[in-house]
Short mmCIF file of C-alpha atoms in Angstrom, two decimals:
data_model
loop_
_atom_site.label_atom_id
_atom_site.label_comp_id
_atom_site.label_asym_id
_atom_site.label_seq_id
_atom_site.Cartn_x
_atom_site.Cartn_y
_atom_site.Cartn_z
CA UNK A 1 -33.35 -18.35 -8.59
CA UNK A 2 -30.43 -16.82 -10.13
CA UNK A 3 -30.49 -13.82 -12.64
CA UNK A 4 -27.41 -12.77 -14.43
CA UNK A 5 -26.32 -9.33 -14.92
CA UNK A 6 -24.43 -8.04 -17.87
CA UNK A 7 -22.31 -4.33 -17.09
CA UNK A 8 -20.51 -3.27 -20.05
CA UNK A 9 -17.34 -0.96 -18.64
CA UNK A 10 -15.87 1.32 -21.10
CA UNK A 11 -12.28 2.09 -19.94
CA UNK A 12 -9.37 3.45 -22.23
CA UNK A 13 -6.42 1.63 -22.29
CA UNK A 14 -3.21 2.69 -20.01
CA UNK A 15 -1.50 3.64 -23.74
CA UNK A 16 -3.96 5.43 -24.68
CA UNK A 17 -4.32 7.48 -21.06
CA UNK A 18 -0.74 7.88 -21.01
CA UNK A 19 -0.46 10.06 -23.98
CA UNK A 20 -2.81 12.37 -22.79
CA UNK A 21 -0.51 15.35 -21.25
CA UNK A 22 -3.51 16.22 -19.03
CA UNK A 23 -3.73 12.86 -17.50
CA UNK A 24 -4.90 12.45 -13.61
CA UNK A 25 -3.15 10.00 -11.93
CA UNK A 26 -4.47 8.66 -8.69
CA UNK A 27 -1.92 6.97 -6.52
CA UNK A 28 -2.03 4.91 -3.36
CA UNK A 29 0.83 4.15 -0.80
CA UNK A 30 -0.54 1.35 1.24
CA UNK A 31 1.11 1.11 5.49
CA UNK A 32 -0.07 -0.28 8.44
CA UNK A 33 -1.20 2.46 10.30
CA UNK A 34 -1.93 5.22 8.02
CA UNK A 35 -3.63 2.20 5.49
CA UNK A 36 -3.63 4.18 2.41
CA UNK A 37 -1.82 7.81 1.51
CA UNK A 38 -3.67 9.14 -1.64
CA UNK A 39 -2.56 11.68 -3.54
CA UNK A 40 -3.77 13.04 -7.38
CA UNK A 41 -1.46 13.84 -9.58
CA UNK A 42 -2.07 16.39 -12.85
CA UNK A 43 0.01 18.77 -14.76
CA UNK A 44 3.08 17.55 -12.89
CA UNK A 45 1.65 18.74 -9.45
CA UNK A 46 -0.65 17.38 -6.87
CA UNK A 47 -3.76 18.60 -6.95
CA UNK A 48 -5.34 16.62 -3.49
CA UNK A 49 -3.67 14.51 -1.33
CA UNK A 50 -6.42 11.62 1.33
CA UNK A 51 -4.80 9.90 4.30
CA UNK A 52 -6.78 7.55 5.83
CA UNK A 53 -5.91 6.11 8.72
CA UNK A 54 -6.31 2.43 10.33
CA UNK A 55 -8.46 4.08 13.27
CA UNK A 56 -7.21 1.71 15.99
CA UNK A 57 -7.08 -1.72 13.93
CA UNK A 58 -3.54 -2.71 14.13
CA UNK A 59 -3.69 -2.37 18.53
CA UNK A 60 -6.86 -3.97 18.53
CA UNK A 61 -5.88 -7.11 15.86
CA UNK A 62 -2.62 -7.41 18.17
CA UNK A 63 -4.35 -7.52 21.46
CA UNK A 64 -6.99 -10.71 19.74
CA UNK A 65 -3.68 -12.18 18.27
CA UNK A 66 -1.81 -11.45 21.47
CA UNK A 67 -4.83 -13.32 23.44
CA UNK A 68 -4.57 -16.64 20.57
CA UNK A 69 -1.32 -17.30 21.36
CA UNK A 70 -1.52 -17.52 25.15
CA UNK A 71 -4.06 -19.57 24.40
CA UNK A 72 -2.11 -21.55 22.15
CA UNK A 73 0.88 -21.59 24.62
CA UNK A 74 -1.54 -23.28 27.33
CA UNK A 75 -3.26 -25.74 25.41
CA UNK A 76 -0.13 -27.25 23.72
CA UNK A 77 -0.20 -27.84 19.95
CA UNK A 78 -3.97 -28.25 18.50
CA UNK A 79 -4.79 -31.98 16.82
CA UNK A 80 -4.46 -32.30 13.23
CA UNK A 81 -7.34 -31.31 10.90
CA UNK A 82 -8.89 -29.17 14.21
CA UNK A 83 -8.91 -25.65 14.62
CA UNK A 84 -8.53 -23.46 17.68
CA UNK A 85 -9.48 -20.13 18.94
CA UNK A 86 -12.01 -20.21 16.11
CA UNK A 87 -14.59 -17.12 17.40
CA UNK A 88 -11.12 -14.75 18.13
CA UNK A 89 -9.74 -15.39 14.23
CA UNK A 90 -13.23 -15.05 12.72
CA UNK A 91 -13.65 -11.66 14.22
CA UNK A 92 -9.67 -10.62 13.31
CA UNK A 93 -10.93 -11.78 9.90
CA UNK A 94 -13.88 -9.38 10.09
CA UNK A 95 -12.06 -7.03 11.16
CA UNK A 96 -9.73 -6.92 7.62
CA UNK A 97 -12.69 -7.40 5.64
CA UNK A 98 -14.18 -4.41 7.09
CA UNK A 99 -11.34 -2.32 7.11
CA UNK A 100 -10.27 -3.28 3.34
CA UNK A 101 -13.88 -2.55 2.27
CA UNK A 102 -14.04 0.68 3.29
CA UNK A 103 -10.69 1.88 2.63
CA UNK A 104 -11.17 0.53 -1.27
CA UNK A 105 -14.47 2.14 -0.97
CA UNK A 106 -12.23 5.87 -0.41
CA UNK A 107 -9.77 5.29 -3.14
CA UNK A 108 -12.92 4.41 -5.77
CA UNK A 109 -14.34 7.93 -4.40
CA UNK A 110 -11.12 9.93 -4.93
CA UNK A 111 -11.08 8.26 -8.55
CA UNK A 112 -14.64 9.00 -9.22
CA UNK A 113 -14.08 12.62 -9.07
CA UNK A 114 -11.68 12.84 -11.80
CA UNK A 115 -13.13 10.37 -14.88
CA UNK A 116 -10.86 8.69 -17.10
CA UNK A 117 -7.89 8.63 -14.15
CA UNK A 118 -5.70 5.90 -13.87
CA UNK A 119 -5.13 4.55 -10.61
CA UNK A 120 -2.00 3.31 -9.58
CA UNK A 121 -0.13 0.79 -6.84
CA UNK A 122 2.83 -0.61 -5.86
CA UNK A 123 3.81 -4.03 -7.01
CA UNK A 124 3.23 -6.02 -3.63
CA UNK A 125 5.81 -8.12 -2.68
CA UNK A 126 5.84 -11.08 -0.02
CA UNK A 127 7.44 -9.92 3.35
CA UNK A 128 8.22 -12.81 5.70
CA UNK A 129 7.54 -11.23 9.14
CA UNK A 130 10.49 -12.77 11.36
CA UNK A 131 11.97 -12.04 15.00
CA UNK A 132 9.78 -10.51 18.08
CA UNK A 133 7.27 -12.63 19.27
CA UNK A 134 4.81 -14.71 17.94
CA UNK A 135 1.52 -12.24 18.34
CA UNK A 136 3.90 -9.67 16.38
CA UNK A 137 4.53 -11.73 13.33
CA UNK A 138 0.77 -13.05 12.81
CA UNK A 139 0.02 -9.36 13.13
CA UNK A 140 2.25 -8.67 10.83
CA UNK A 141 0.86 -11.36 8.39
CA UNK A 142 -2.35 -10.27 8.78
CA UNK A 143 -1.44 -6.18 8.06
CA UNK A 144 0.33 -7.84 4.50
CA UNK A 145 -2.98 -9.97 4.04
CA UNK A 146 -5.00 -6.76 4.65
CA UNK A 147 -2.77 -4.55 1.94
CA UNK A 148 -3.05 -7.33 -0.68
CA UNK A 149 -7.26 -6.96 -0.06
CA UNK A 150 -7.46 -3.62 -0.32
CA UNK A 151 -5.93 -3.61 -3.53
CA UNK A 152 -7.78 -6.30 -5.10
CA UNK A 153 -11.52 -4.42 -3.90
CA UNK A 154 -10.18 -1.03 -4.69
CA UNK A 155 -9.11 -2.24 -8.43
CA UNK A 156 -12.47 -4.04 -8.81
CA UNK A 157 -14.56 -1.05 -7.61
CA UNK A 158 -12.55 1.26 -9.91
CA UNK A 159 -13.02 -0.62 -12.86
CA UNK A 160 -16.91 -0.75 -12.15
CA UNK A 161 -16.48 3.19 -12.53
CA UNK A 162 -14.31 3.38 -15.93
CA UNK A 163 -11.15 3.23 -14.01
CA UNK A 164 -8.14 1.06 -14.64
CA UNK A 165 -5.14 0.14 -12.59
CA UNK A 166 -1.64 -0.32 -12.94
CA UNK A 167 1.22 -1.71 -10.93
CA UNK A 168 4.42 0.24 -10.59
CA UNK A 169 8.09 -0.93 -9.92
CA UNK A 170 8.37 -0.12 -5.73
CA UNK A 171 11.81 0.37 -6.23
CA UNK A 172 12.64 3.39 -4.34
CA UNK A 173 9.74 5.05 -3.41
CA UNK A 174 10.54 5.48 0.26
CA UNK A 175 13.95 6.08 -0.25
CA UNK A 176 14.76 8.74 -2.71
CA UNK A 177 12.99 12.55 -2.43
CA UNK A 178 9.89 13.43 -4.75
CA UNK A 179 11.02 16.83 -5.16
CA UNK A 180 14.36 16.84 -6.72
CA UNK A 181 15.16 12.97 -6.76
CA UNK A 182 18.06 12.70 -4.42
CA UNK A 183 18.37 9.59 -2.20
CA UNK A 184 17.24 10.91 1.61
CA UNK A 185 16.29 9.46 5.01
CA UNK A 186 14.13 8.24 7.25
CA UNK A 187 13.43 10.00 10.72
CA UNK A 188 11.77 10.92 13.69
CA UNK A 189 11.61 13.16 16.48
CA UNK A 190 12.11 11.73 20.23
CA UNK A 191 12.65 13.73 22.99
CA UNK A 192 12.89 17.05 20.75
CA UNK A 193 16.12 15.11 19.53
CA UNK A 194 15.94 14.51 15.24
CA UNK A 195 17.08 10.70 15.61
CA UNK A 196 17.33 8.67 12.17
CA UNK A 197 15.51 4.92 12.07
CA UNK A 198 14.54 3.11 9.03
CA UNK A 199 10.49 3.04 9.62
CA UNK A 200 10.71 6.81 10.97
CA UNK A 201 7.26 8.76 10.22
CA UNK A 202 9.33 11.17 8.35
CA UNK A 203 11.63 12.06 5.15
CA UNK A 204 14.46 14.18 4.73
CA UNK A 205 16.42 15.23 1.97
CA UNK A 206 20.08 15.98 2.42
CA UNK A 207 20.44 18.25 -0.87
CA UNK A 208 17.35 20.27 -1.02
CA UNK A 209 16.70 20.23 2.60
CA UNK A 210 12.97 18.82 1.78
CA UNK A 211 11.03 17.55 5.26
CA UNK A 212 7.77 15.59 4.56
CA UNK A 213 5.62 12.81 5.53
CA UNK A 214 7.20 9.74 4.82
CA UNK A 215 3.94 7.84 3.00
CA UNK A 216 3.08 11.20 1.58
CA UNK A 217 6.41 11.47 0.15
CA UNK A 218 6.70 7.73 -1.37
CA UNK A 219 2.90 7.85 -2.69
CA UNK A 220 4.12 10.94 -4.48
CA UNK A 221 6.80 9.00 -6.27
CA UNK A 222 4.67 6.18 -7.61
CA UNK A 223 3.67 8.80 -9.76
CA UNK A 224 7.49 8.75 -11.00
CA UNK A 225 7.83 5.24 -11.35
CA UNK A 226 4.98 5.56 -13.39
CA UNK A 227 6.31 8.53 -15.82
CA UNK A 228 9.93 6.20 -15.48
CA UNK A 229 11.13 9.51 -14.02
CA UNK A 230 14.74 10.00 -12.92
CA UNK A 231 15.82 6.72 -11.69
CA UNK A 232 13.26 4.71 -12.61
CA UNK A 233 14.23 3.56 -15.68
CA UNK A 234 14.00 0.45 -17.42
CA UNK A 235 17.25 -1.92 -17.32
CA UNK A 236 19.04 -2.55 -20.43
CA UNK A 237 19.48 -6.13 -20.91
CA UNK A 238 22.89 -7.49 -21.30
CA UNK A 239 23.41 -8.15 -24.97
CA UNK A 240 23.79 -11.99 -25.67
CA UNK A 241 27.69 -13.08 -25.54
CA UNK A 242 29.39 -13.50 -29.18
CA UNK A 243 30.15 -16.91 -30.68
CA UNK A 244 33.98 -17.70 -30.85
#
């Protein structure tokens, strides 16, 4: 028997939010192994700042992904229409689904505690994993799959609460500094030596000498894509050429 359910969800619209100068703004930077970096924004300052981490999930996926393709390797390609190593990619699949479930489950929380908030993301784009080995890129497919689910849960349980969601232009928000807009750099320490990679754990700023967690620092500046603050600006388009 089947019985359906009506919820009516009363949520103001993102104009109508946006020209409230007291407006909380939840946003969410999503990684592999810290999986989301949430930080609340109000009054031009954060006001609380969640990191949750992957607890382990990225090694563990690898090592099951590592394990299908030796098994792979050995038994040659599979037949068409037949699939392999079935039990090891149901329980990497469990393993998303679990993860993206509860992290979606933390961002609803943090947006619970401040009603009418708008809750914001970064536009996901497709990355094609290439290079390394073969384990490495189907992990890496599998952390994109796992960023695209948590966004799609953490919207839906939002908007069960009143909450609604926007997408932001990504341009930028790991590369330029959230406190006075300059463009900065990625780095880390090794060795007690300050040595500058592109995926380093942290951000510098060359002209206000700002040092900061590197997901802390680019969730804080989908806040400014979202005001369109300093470069994030819409482009002009080119006016159309005259007739001769």
């Amino acid at each position: 028997m089947h019985f359906p359910q009506v919820k009516k969800v009363a949520a103001k619209k993102v104009k109508e939010s946006k020209a409230d100068p007291h407006l909380v703004t939840v946003a969410v930077d999503l990684n592999v192994k810290k999986l989301a970096v949430i930080t609340v924004r109000q009054d031009e300052r954060i006001i609380e700042t969640v990191f949750v981490s992957d607890h382990g999930l990225d090694q563990a996926r690898f090592r099951h992904l590592e394990r299908i393709a030796k098994k792979q390797w050995q038994s040659g390609k599979p037949v068409k229409s037949e699939h392999s190593n079935q039990q090891l990619w149901g329980h990497v699949r469990r393993m998303n689904e679990d993860a993206a479930h509860k992290v979606s489950r933390s961002i609803a929380n943090v947006c619970a505690k401040y009603p009418g908030c708008v809750l914001l993301f970064e536009r996901l784009r497709k990355i094609k994993p290439t290079g390394a080995s073969k384990s490495r890129r189907m992990n890496r497919r599998q952390a994109n799959q796992l960023r695209g689910k948590i966004n799609r849960y953490a919207k839906d349980k939002a908007y069960v609460q009143g909450t609604v969601t926007v997408e932001v232009n990504p341009h930028g928000t790991s590369q330029y500094c959230s406190r006075c807009g300059a463009k900065g750099e990625r780095f880390s320490y090794q060795g007690g030596k300050r040595i500058q990679v592109k995926w380093g754990k942290l951000f510098g700023c060359p002209v206000c000498h700002f040092e900061v967690d590197a997901d802390w620092n680019a969730s804080v500046n989908v806040h400014r894509s979202f005001y369109r603050e300093w470069h994030w600006q819409p482009r002009k388009k080119k006016p159309p050429p005259k007739a001769a």
